[in-house]
PDB file of C-alpha atoms and ligand atoms in Angstrom:
ATOM      1  CA  MET A   1      17.082 -12.853  10.073  1.00  0.00           C
ATOM      2  CA  ILE A   2      15.583 -10.613   7.422  1.00  0.00           C
ATOM      3  CA  LEU A   3      12.439  -8.728   8.410  1.00  0.00           C
ATOM      4  CA  ILE A   4      10.072  -7.682   5.631  1.00  0.00           C
ATOM      5  CA  LEU A   5       7.495  -5.101   6.634  1.00  0.00           C
ATOM      6  CA  GLY A   6       4.631  -6.025   4.377  1.00  0.00           C
ATOM      7  CA  GLY A   7       1.015  -5.591   3.427  1.00  0.00           C
ATOM      8  CA  THR A   8       1.674  -5.092  -0.303  1.00  0.00           C
ATOM      9  CA  GLY A   9       2.046  -7.207  -3.426  1.00  0.00           C
ATOM     10  CA  GLU A  10       5.749  -6.332  -3.644  1.00  0.00           C
ATOM     11  CA  ALA A  11       6.300  -7.514  -0.073  1.00  0.00           C
ATOM     12  CA  ARG A  12       4.719 -10.859  -0.947  1.00  0.00           C
ATOM     13  CA  GLU A  13       6.806 -11.162  -4.085  1.00  0.00           C
ATOM     14  CA  LEU A  14       9.966 -10.337  -2.178  1.00  0.00           C
ATOM     15  CA  ALA A  15       9.115 -12.974   0.424  1.00  0.00           C
ATOM     16  CA  ARG A  16       8.517 -15.492  -2.315  1.00  0.00           C
ATOM     17  CA  ARG A  17      11.931 -14.811  -3.770  1.00  0.00           C
ATOM     18  CA  VAL A  18      13.908 -14.755  -0.520  1.00  0.00           C
ATOM     19  CA  VAL A  19      12.328 -17.821   1.030  1.00  0.00           C
ATOM     20  CA  PRO A  20      14.428 -20.321  -0.962  1.00  0.00           C
ATOM     21  CA  GLU A  21      12.389 -23.481  -0.570  1.00  0.00           C
ATOM     22  CA  VAL A  22       9.189 -21.671  -1.542  1.00  0.00           C
ATOM     23  CA  GLY A  23      10.814 -20.096  -4.574  1.00  0.00           C
ATOM     24  CA  ALA A  24      12.123 -23.483  -5.692  1.00  0.00           C
ATOM     25  CA  HIS A  25       8.740 -25.182  -5.279  1.00  0.00           C
ATOM     26  CA  ALA A  26       6.830 -22.396  -6.990  1.00  0.00           C
ATOM     27  CA  ALA A  27       9.027 -22.530 -10.065  1.00  0.00           C
ATOM     28  CA  GLY A  28       9.481 -26.296 -10.062  1.00  0.00           C
ATOM     29  CA  THR A  29      13.248 -25.694 -10.191  1.00  0.00           C
ATOM     30  CA  PRO A  30      15.658 -23.869  -7.901  1.00  0.00           C
ATOM     31  CA  ASP A  31      15.069 -20.119  -8.068  1.00  0.00           C
ATOM     32  CA  LEU A  32      18.328 -18.878  -9.595  1.00  0.00           C
ATOM     33  CA  THR A  33      17.427 -15.275  -8.832  1.00  0.00           C
ATOM     34  CA  THR A  34      17.669 -16.040  -5.120  1.00  0.00           C
ATOM     35  CA  PRO A  35      21.260 -15.469  -3.995  1.00  0.00           C
ATOM     36  CA  ALA A  36      22.847 -18.019  -1.708  1.00  0.00           C
ATOM     37  CA  VAL A  37      23.135 -15.464   1.106  1.00  0.00           C
ATOM     38  CA  PHE A  38      19.441 -15.943   1.950  1.00  0.00           C
ATOM     39  CA  ARG A  39      19.946 -18.921   4.174  1.00  0.00           C
ATOM     40  CA  GLY A  40      18.742 -17.362   7.370  1.00  0.00           C
ATOM     41  CA  PRO A  41      15.115 -17.051   8.368  1.00  0.00           C
ATOM     42  CA  VAL A  42      12.885 -14.516   6.678  1.00  0.00           C
ATOM     43  CA  VAL A  43       9.904 -13.132   8.522  1.00  0.00           C
ATOM     44  CA  SER A  44       7.149 -11.022   6.982  1.00  0.00           C
ATOM     45  CA  SER A  45       5.242  -8.671   9.233  1.00  0.00           C
ATOM     46  CA  LEU A  46       1.639  -7.567   8.720  1.00  0.00           C
ATOM     47  CA  ALA A  47      -0.258  -4.937  10.683  1.00  0.00           C
ATOM     48  CA  GLY A  48      -3.340  -7.124  11.123  1.00  0.00           C
ATOM     49  CA  ARG A  49      -5.779  -4.577   9.697  1.00  0.00           C
ATOM     50  CA  VAL A  50      -7.696  -7.026   7.467  1.00  0.00           C
ATOM     51  CA  SER A  51      -9.375 -10.191   8.688  1.00  0.00           C
ATOM     52  CA  SER A  52      -8.190 -12.520   5.907  1.00  0.00           C
ATOM     53  CA  PRO A  53      -4.989 -10.994   4.555  1.00  0.00           C
ATOM     54  CA  ALA A  54      -3.189 -12.260   1.463  1.00  0.00           C
ATOM     55  CA  LEU A  55      -0.327 -14.073   3.160  1.00  0.00           C
ATOM     56  CA  PRO A  56       3.248 -14.153   1.889  1.00  0.00           C
ATOM     57  CA  PRO A  57       5.111 -17.464   1.857  1.00  0.00           C
ATOM     58  CA  GLY A  58       7.332 -18.290   4.782  1.00  0.00           C
ATOM     59  CA  GLU A  59       7.034 -17.183   8.377  1.00  0.00           C
ATOM     60  CA  VAL A  60       4.564 -14.401   9.126  1.00  0.00           C
ATOM     61  CA  ARG A  61       3.986 -12.355  12.263  1.00  0.00           C
ATOM     62  CA  ILE A  62       0.893 -10.203  12.634  1.00  0.00           C
ATOM     63  CA  GLY A  63       0.274  -7.067  14.689  1.00  0.00           C
ATOM     64  CA  GLY A  64       2.030  -3.859  15.686  1.00  0.00           C
ATOM     65  CA  PHE A  65       5.397  -3.888  17.445  1.00  0.00           C
ATOM     66  CA  GLY A  66       4.500  -1.242  19.994  1.00  0.00           C
ATOM     67  CA  GLY A  67       6.001   1.867  18.431  1.00  0.00           C
ATOM     68  CA  VAL A  68       9.690   2.577  17.908  1.00  0.00           C
ATOM     69  CA  ALA A  69      10.747   1.130  21.263  1.00  0.00           C
ATOM     70  CA  GLY A  70       8.878  -2.099  20.612  1.00  0.00           C
ATOM     71  CA  LEU A  71      10.387  -2.461  17.166  1.00  0.00           C
ATOM     72  CA  VAL A  72      13.927  -1.813  18.458  1.00  0.00           C
ATOM     73  CA  GLN A  73      13.378  -4.562  21.025  1.00  0.00           C
ATOM     74  CA  TRP A  74      11.983  -6.927  18.403  1.00  0.00           C
ATOM     75  CA  LEU A  75      14.973  -6.339  16.110  1.00  0.00           C
ATOM     76  CA  ARG A  76      17.353  -7.133  18.974  1.00  0.00           C
ATOM     77  CA  ASP A  77      15.423 -10.128  20.326  1.00  0.00           C
ATOM     78  CA  ASN A  78      15.226 -11.723  16.890  1.00  0.00           C
ATOM     79  CA  ASP A  79      18.768 -10.984  15.750  1.00  0.00           C
ATOM     80  CA  VAL A  80      17.561  -9.106  12.669  1.00  0.00           C
ATOM     81  CA  HIS A  81      20.336  -8.381  10.133  1.00  0.00           C
ATOM     82  CA  ALA A  82      18.365  -6.301   7.685  1.00  0.00           C
ATOM     83  CA  VAL A  83      14.915  -4.759   7.339  1.00  0.00           C
ATOM     84  CA  VAL A  84      13.074  -4.168   4.082  1.00  0.00           C
ATOM     85  CA  ASP A  85      10.184  -1.772   4.492  1.00  0.00           C
ATOM     86  CA  ALA A  86       7.880  -2.876   1.677  1.00  0.00           C
ATOM     87  CA  THR A  87       4.764  -1.312   3.173  1.00  0.00           C
ATOM     88  CA  HIS A  88       2.209   0.747   1.275  1.00  0.00           C
ATOM     89  CA  PRO A  89       3.338   4.246   0.168  1.00  0.00           C
ATOM     90  CA  PHE A  90       0.719   5.755   2.487  1.00  0.00           C
ATOM     91  CA  ALA A  91       1.651   3.703   5.566  1.00  0.00           C
ATOM     92  CA  ARG A  92       3.476   6.712   6.941  1.00  0.00           C
ATOM     93  CA  ARG A  93       3.790   5.729  10.591  1.00  0.00           C
ATOM     94  CA  ILE A  94       5.362   2.296  10.220  1.00  0.00           C
ATOM     95  CA  THR A  95       7.843   3.701   7.704  1.00  0.00           C
ATOM     96  CA  ALA A  96       8.867   6.477  10.103  1.00  0.00           C
ATOM     97  CA  ASN A  97       9.072   3.979  12.964  1.00  0.00           C
ATOM     98  CA  ALA A  98      11.193   1.568  10.936  1.00  0.00           C
ATOM     99  CA  PHE A  99      13.644   4.342  10.079  1.00  0.00           C
ATOM    100  CA  GLU A 100      14.003   5.427  13.675  1.00  0.00           C
ATOM    101  CA  ALA A 101      14.159   1.897  15.106  1.00  0.00           C
ATOM    102  CA  CYS A 102      16.747   0.700  12.581  1.00  0.00           C
ATOM    103  CA  SER A 103      18.859   3.783  13.292  1.00  0.00           C
ATOM    104  CA  GLN A 104      18.727   3.086  17.025  1.00  0.00           C
ATOM    105  CA  ALA A 105      19.411  -0.642  16.663  1.00  0.00           C
ATOM    106  CA  GLY A 106      22.111  -0.217  13.993  1.00  0.00           C
ATOM    107  CA  VAL A 107      20.247  -2.442  11.539  1.00  0.00           C
ATOM    108  CA  PRO A 108      20.445  -1.701   7.772  1.00  0.00           C
ATOM    109  CA  LEU A 109      17.119  -0.545   6.333  1.00  0.00           C
ATOM    110  CA  LEU A 110      15.916  -0.513   2.766  1.00  0.00           C
ATOM    111  CA  ILE A 111      12.657   1.068   1.629  1.00  0.00           C
ATOM    112  CA  LEU A 112      10.977  -0.695  -1.284  1.00  0.00           C
ATOM    113  CA  ARG A 113       8.471   1.700  -2.872  1.00  0.00           C
ATOM    114  CA  ARG A 114       6.872   1.169  -6.245  1.00  0.00           C
ATOM    115  CA  PRO A 115       6.776   4.295  -8.415  1.00  0.00           C
ATOM    116  CA  GLY A 116       3.707   6.493  -8.260  1.00  0.00           C
ATOM    117  CA  PHE A 117       1.195   6.773 -11.101  1.00  0.00           C
ATOM    118  CA  THR A 118       2.351   8.391 -14.325  1.00  0.00           C
ATOM    119  CA  PRO A 119       0.660  11.796 -14.121  1.00  0.00           C
ATOM    120  CA  GLN A 120      -1.952  12.633 -16.737  1.00  0.00           C
ATOM    121  CA  SER A 121      -2.978  16.103 -17.766  1.00  0.00           C
ATOM    122  CA  GLY A 122      -5.989  17.427 -15.947  1.00  0.00           C
ATOM    123  CA  TRP A 123      -5.376  15.602 -12.678  1.00  0.00           C
ATOM    124  CA  ARG A 124      -5.822  17.700  -9.589  1.00  0.00           C
ATOM    125  CA  TRP A 125      -3.080  17.015  -7.018  1.00  0.00           C
ATOM    126  CA  VAL A 126      -3.699  17.548  -3.313  1.00  0.00           C
ATOM    127  CA  ASP A 127      -1.512  17.048  -0.247  1.00  0.00           C
ATOM    128  CA  SER A 128      -3.964  15.105   1.878  1.00  0.00           C
ATOM    129  CA  VAL A 129      -7.272  13.253   1.864  1.00  0.00           C
ATOM    130  CA  ALA A 130      -8.712  16.107   3.926  1.00  0.00           C
ATOM    131  CA  GLU A 131      -7.787  18.535   1.151  1.00  0.00           C
ATOM    132  CA  ALA A 132      -9.420  16.238  -1.411  1.00  0.00           C
ATOM    133  CA  ALA A 133     -12.619  16.293   0.654  1.00  0.00           C
ATOM    134  CA  ARG A 134     -12.612  20.095   0.675  1.00  0.00           C
ATOM    135  CA  GLU A 135     -12.183  20.420  -3.092  1.00  0.00           C
ATOM    136  CA  LEU A 136     -14.322  17.807  -4.816  1.00  0.00           C
ATOM    137  CA  PRO A 137     -15.036  18.837  -8.415  1.00  0.00           C
ATOM    138  CA  GLY A 138     -18.138  16.657  -8.747  1.00  0.00           C
ATOM    139  CA  GLU A 139     -21.294  15.324  -7.100  1.00  0.00           C
ATOM    140  CA  ARG A 140     -21.021  11.554  -7.553  1.00  0.00           C
ATOM    141  CA  VAL A 141     -17.667  10.517  -6.199  1.00  0.00           C
ATOM    142  CA  PHE A 142     -15.796   7.251  -6.662  1.00  0.00           C
ATOM    143  CA  LEU A 143     -13.659   7.067  -3.533  1.00  0.00           C
ATOM    144  CA  THR A 144     -10.719   4.658  -3.513  1.00  0.00           C
ATOM    145  CA  THR A 145      -8.647   6.066  -0.671  1.00  0.00           C
ATOM    146  CA  GLY A 146      -9.432   3.235   1.772  1.00  0.00           C
ATOM    147  CA  ARG A 147     -11.583   2.913   4.829  1.00  0.00           C
ATOM    148  CA  GLN A 148      -9.177   4.580   7.248  1.00  0.00           C
ATOM    149  CA  ASP A 149      -9.655   7.974   5.632  1.00  0.00           C
ATOM    150  CA  LEU A 150     -13.393   7.776   5.029  1.00  0.00           C
ATOM    151  CA  GLY A 151     -14.159   9.984   8.032  1.00  0.00           C
ATOM    152  CA  GLU A 152     -12.602  12.941   6.195  1.00  0.00           C
ATOM    153  CA  PHE A 153     -15.619  12.893   3.866  1.00  0.00           C
ATOM    154  CA  ALA A 154     -18.233  12.588   6.624  1.00  0.00           C
ATOM    155  CA  GLY A 155     -19.405  16.194   6.332  1.00  0.00           C
ATOM    156  CA  CYS A 156     -19.549  16.239   2.527  1.00  0.00           C
ATOM    157  CA  PRO A 157     -22.940  16.601   0.789  1.00  0.00           C
ATOM    158  CA  GLN A 158     -21.904  14.569  -2.302  1.00  0.00           C
ATOM    159  CA  TRP A 159     -22.907  10.969  -3.043  1.00  0.00           C
ATOM    160  CA  PHE A 160     -20.080   8.452  -2.642  1.00  0.00           C
ATOM    161  CA  LEU A 161     -19.217   5.052  -4.020  1.00  0.00           C
ATOM    162  CA  ALA A 162     -16.492   3.912  -1.606  1.00  0.00           C
ATOM    163  CA  ARG A 163     -14.505   0.784  -2.428  1.00  0.00           C
ATOM    164  CA  MET A 164     -12.423  -0.972   0.202  1.00  0.00           C
ATOM    165  CA  VAL A 165     -11.376  -4.406   1.455  1.00  0.00           C
ATOM    166  CA  GLU A 166     -12.931  -4.363   4.937  1.00  0.00           C
ATOM    167  CA  PRO A 167     -16.189  -2.762   6.126  1.00  0.00           C
ATOM    168  CA  PRO A 168     -15.719   0.837   7.315  1.00  0.00           C
ATOM    169  CA  GLU A 169     -16.492   2.266  10.726  1.00  0.00           C
ATOM    170  CA  PRO A 170     -18.256   5.567  11.426  1.00  0.00           C
ATOM    171  CA  PRO A 171     -18.103   8.434  10.835  1.00  0.00           C
ATOM    172  CA  LEU A 172     -19.192   7.987   7.208  1.00  0.00           C
ATOM    173  CA  PRO A 173     -20.641  10.324   4.592  1.00  0.00           C
ATOM    174  CA  GLN A 174     -24.431  10.428   4.758  1.00  0.00           C
ATOM    175  CA  ARG A 175     -24.940   9.384   1.147  1.00  0.00           C
ATOM    176  CA  ILE A 176     -22.747   6.385   0.492  1.00  0.00           C
ATOM    177  CA  GLU A 177     -22.612   2.989  -1.173  1.00  0.00           C
ATOM    178  CA  VAL A 178     -19.843   0.786   0.201  1.00  0.00           C
ATOM    179  CA  LEU A 179     -18.350  -1.758  -2.157  1.00  0.00           C
ATOM    180  CA  LEU A 180     -16.230  -4.424  -0.455  1.00  0.00           C
ATOM    181  CA  SER A 181     -13.753  -5.668  -2.989  1.00  0.00           C
ATOM    182  CA  ARG A 182     -10.071  -6.471  -3.358  1.00  0.00           C
ATOM    183  CA  GLY A 183      -8.180  -5.904  -6.632  1.00  0.00           C
ATOM    184  CA  PRO A 184      -6.833  -6.401  -9.153  1.00  0.00           C
ATOM    185  CA  PHE A 185      -9.443  -4.623 -11.274  1.00  0.00           C
ATOM    186  CA  THR A 186      -9.831  -4.454 -15.050  1.00  0.00           C
ATOM    187  CA  VAL A 187     -10.435  -1.402 -17.200  1.00  0.00           C
ATOM    188  CA  ASP A 188     -13.667  -2.938 -18.511  1.00  0.00           C
ATOM    189  CA  GLY A 189     -14.856  -3.633 -14.987  1.00  0.00           C
ATOM    190  CA  GLU A 190     -14.023  -0.100 -13.864  1.00  0.00           C
ATOM    191  CA  LEU A 191     -15.778   1.386 -16.898  1.00  0.00           C
ATOM    192  CA  GLU A 192     -18.907  -0.601 -16.126  1.00  0.00           C
ATOM    193  CA  LEU A 193     -18.801   0.354 -12.456  1.00  0.00           C
ATOM    194  CA  MET A 194     -18.272   4.058 -13.087  1.00  0.00           C
ATOM    195  CA  ARG A 195     -20.931   4.196 -15.796  1.00  0.00           C
ATOM    196  CA  SER A 196     -23.510   2.329 -13.711  1.00  0.00           C
ATOM    197  CA  ARG A 197     -23.050   4.738 -10.767  1.00  0.00           C
ATOM    198  CA  GLU A 198     -22.821   7.830 -12.990  1.00  0.00           C
ATOM    199  CA  ILE A 199     -19.524   8.756 -11.385  1.00  0.00           C
ATOM    200  CA  ASP A 200     -18.366  12.292 -12.134  1.00  0.00           C
ATOM    201  CA  VAL A 201     -15.161  12.435 -10.060  1.00  0.00           C
ATOM    202  CA  LEU A 202     -12.572   9.858  -8.945  1.00  0.00           C
ATOM    203  CA  VAL A 203     -10.483  10.294  -5.805  1.00  0.00           C
ATOM    204  CA  THR A 204      -7.353   8.186  -5.404  1.00  0.00           C
ATOM    205  CA  LYS A 205      -4.103   8.118  -3.503  1.00  0.00           C
ATOM    206  CA  ASP A 206      -0.938   8.079  -5.585  1.00  0.00           C
ATOM    207  CA  SER A 207      -0.488   4.433  -4.675  1.00  0.00           C
ATOM    208  CA  GLY A 208       1.080   3.466  -7.990  1.00  0.00           C
ATOM    209  CA  GLY A 209       1.210  -0.043  -9.370  1.00  0.00           C
ATOM    210  CA  ALA A 210      -0.596  -1.774 -12.184  1.00  0.00           C
ATOM    211  CA  MET A 211      -3.058  -3.407  -9.813  1.00  0.00           C
ATOM    212  CA  THR A 212      -4.836  -0.141  -9.085  1.00  0.00           C
ATOM    213  CA  SER A 213      -4.358   1.799 -12.302  1.00  0.00           C
ATOM    214  CA  ALA A 214      -7.371   0.421 -14.234  1.00  0.00           C
ATOM    215  CA  LYS A 215      -9.633   3.004 -12.607  1.00  0.00           C
ATOM    216  CA  LEU A 216      -7.411   5.797 -13.927  1.00  0.00           C
ATOM    217  CA  GLU A 217      -7.646   4.511 -17.481  1.00  0.00           C
ATOM    218  CA  ALA A 218     -11.419   4.148 -17.109  1.00  0.00           C
ATOM    219  CA  ALA A 219     -11.667   7.721 -15.791  1.00  0.00           C
ATOM    220  CA  ARG A 220      -9.591   8.959 -18.734  1.00  0.00           C
ATOM    221  CA  GLN A 221     -11.834   7.186 -21.229  1.00  0.00           C
ATOM    222  CA  LEU A 222     -14.963   8.572 -19.589  1.00  0.00           C
ATOM    223  CA  GLY A 223     -13.557  12.088 -19.184  1.00  0.00           C
ATOM    224  CA  VAL A 224     -14.070  11.870 -15.418  1.00  0.00           C
ATOM    225  CA  PRO A 225     -11.840  14.278 -13.437  1.00  0.00           C
ATOM    226  CA  VAL A 226      -9.336  12.715 -11.040  1.00  0.00           C
ATOM    227  CA  VAL A 227      -8.189  14.030  -7.670  1.00  0.00           C
ATOM    228  CA  VAL A 228      -4.862  12.465  -6.635  1.00  0.00           C
ATOM    229  CA  VAL A 229      -3.514  12.580  -3.096  1.00  0.00           C
ATOM    230  CA  ARG A 230       0.275  13.059  -3.065  1.00  0.00           C
ATOM    231  CA  ARG A 231       2.432  10.573  -1.189  1.00  0.00           C
ATOM    232  CA  PRO A 232       3.872  11.479   2.180  1.00  0.00           C
ATOM    233  CA  PRO A 233       7.637  12.148   2.108  1.00  0.00           C
ATOM    234  CA  LEU A 234      10.039   9.279   2.787  1.00  0.00           C
ATOM    235  CA  PRO A 235      12.660   9.267   5.525  1.00  0.00           C
ATOM    236  CA  PRO A 236      16.251   9.545   4.247  1.00  0.00           C
ATOM    237  CA  ALA A 237      16.861   5.798   3.898  1.00  0.00           C
ATOM    238  CA  GLU A 238      18.134   3.961   0.834  1.00  0.00           C
ATOM    239  CA  THR A 239      15.163   3.342  -1.452  1.00  0.00           C
ATOM    240  CA  VAL A 240      14.532   1.067  -4.429  1.00  0.00           C
ATOM    241  CA  ALA A 241      11.559   0.880  -6.767  1.00  0.00           C
ATOM    242  CA  ASP A 242      11.215  -2.858  -7.280  1.00  0.00           C
ATOM    243  CA  VAL A 243      11.840  -6.327  -5.911  1.00  0.00           C
ATOM    244  CA  ASP A 244      14.957  -6.868  -8.032  1.00  0.00           C
ATOM    245  CA  GLY A 245      16.467  -3.778  -6.425  1.00  0.00           C
ATOM    246  CA  ALA A 246      15.644  -5.139  -2.979  1.00  0.00           C
ATOM    247  CA  LEU A 247      17.252  -8.488  -3.802  1.00  0.00           C
ATOM    248  CA  SER A 248      20.447  -6.759  -4.935  1.00  0.00           C
ATOM    249  CA  TRP A 249      20.522  -4.711  -1.755  1.00  0.00           C
ATOM    250  CA  LEU A 250      19.987  -7.777   0.418  1.00  0.00           C
ATOM    251  CA  GLY A 251      22.896  -9.431  -1.332  1.00  0.00           C
ATOM    252  CA  THR A 252      25.200  -6.596  -0.293  1.00  0.00           C
ATOM    253  CA  ALA A 253      23.705  -5.896   3.134  1.00  0.00           C
ATOM    254  CA  GLY A 254      25.083  -9.198   4.408  1.00  0.00           C
ATOM    255  CA  ALA A 255      21.620 -10.420   5.279  1.00  0.00           C
TER     256      ALA A 255
HETATM  257  P1  NAP B   1       0.559   3.044   9.508  1.00  0.00           P
HETATM  258  O1  NAP B   1      -0.453   4.083   9.794  1.00  0.00           O
HETATM  259  O2  NAP B   1       1.845   3.461   8.903  1.00  0.00           O
HETATM  260  O3  NAP B   1       0.939   2.254  10.832  1.00  0.00           O
HETATM  261  C1  NAP B   1       0.156   2.325  12.021  1.00  0.00           C
HETATM  262  C2  NAP B   1       0.675   1.271  12.960  1.00  0.00           C
HETATM  263  O4  NAP B   1       0.330  -0.026  12.496  1.00  0.00           O
HETATM  264  C3  NAP B   1       2.184   1.244  13.086  1.00  0.00           C
HETATM  265  O5  NAP B   1       2.648   2.219  13.996  1.00  0.00           O
HETATM  266  C4  NAP B   1       2.411  -0.169  13.530  1.00  0.00           C
HETATM  267  O6  NAP B   1       2.067  -0.340  14.895  1.00  0.00           O
HETATM  268  C5  NAP B   1       1.383  -0.931  12.760  1.00  0.00           C
HETATM  269  N1  NAP B   1       1.878  -1.465  11.478  1.00  0.00           N
HETATM  270  C6  NAP B   1       1.717  -0.924  10.225  1.00  0.00           C
HETATM  271  N2  NAP B   1       2.243  -1.716   9.304  1.00  0.00           N
HETATM  272  C7  NAP B   1       2.762  -2.774   9.964  1.00  0.00           C
HETATM  273  C8  NAP B   1       3.428  -3.960   9.542  1.00  0.00           C
HETATM  274  N3  NAP B   1       3.659  -4.215   8.228  1.00  0.00           N
HETATM  275  N4  NAP B   1       3.818  -4.838  10.502  1.00  0.00           N
HETATM  276  C9  NAP B   1       3.563  -4.594  11.805  1.00  0.00           C
HETATM  277  N5  NAP B   1       2.939  -3.503  12.257  1.00  0.00           N
HETATM  278  C10 NAP B   1       2.530  -2.609  11.347  1.00  0.00           C
HETATM  279  O7  NAP B   1      -0.050   1.882   8.641  1.00  0.00           O
HETATM  280  P2  NAP B   1      -1.451   1.801   7.841  1.00  0.00           P
HETATM  281  O8  NAP B   1      -1.516   2.906   6.863  1.00  0.00           O
HETATM  282  O9  NAP B   1      -2.520   1.623   8.871  1.00  0.00           O
HETATM  283  O10 NAP B   1      -1.239   0.436   7.050  1.00  0.00           O
HETATM  284  C11 NAP B   1      -1.254  -0.803   7.732  1.00  0.00           C
HETATM  285  C12 NAP B   1      -0.774  -1.883   6.805  1.00  0.00           C
HETATM  286  O11 NAP B   1      -1.622  -1.947   5.668  1.00  0.00           O
HETATM  287  C13 NAP B   1       0.643  -1.651   6.298  1.00  0.00           C
HETATM  288  O12 NAP B   1       1.362  -2.847   6.490  1.00  0.00           O
HETATM  289  C14 NAP B   1       0.483  -1.305   4.832  1.00  0.00           C
HETATM  290  O13 NAP B   1       1.510  -1.858   4.041  1.00  0.00           O
HETATM  291  C15 NAP B   1      -0.874  -1.896   4.478  1.00  0.00           C
HETATM  292  N6  NAP B   1      -1.637  -1.059   3.521  1.00  0.00           N
HETATM  293  C16 NAP B   1      -1.871   0.260   3.791  1.00  0.00           C
HETATM  294  C17 NAP B   1      -2.568   1.037   2.879  1.00  0.00           C
HETATM  295  C18 NAP B   1      -2.814   2.514   3.090  1.00  0.00           C
HETATM  296  O14 NAP B   1      -3.437   3.165   2.223  1.00  0.00           O
HETATM  297  N7  NAP B   1      -2.353   3.103   4.191  1.00  0.00           N
HETATM  298  C19 NAP B   1      -3.059   0.435   1.704  1.00  0.00           C
HETATM  299  C20 NAP B   1      -2.808  -0.919   1.470  1.00  0.00           C
HETATM  300  C21 NAP B   1      -2.099  -1.660   2.391  1.00  0.00           C
HETATM  301  P3  NAP B   1       3.164  -0.247  16.084  1.00  0.00           P
HETATM  302  O15 NAP B   1       3.499   1.209  16.215  1.00  0.00           O
HETATM  303  O16 NAP B   1       2.452  -0.834  17.252  1.00  0.00           O
HETATM  304  O17 NAP B   1       4.344  -1.062  15.632  1.00  0.00           O
END
């Protein structure tokens, strides 16, 4: 079995391309990019954070494994041959757990991480969301760091437009508008949103990917300063930047 740790667009694309019957149906013809080695089951794993997640094709399991020990057990119980960690660049814990569990269980691990944003001049880089909260160069803040980190801004006097997929839980900033929305977003849409709320600073994680970059282009056009939270470091596992790289690796990992 191949286990894909998911929750991202790349994880869904990888699942689509390694679940042969789905790939064939989607294209109307056999998916020639899917090597013949992918005959075994493929299971995608989601954390279960959102109530109606975008589901990948094929088998899906939802919920935590129970830390490193639980994941080691799961890998053994399910005869997993290879793990692809295609989680979000800021999902630090599951990535660390996958590295440790795969090491313990002797299962090959690949990390699939899309590249970060192409840096633009004038961006302010910080090491954490907490640091971003301490150094906001504006009063009307467009916050796109997700609901899990919202508490870091709870003591801030600024006004916030906070966009996320699921409703947040306290603590929240006192002056806040919550916008529940899931991408992709367009540059025109982001321009309209930022103009209408008179945004004067954008805070983002260095998530990377085209799906979330429209806000950066809108900020550039409007001359709005951007605060970018750096990614956490990766464990020393083999890493690729795209789904093609993951498919090549799976072909040689004997999955
Ligand atoms: P995290 O802090 O790294 O993980 C916390 C715990 O959630 C893990 O220890 C694990 O529980 C469980 N978990 C996380 N991802 C899992 C997965 N794919 N399958 C099964 N269990 C998982 O993760 P997070 O930052 O809360 O992110 C949760 C999920 O949302 C990830 O799958 C990620 O790809 C996606 N996501 C995250 C962000 C972000 O900004 N962090 C943005 C978009 C999407 P156990 O220890 O019990 O195994």
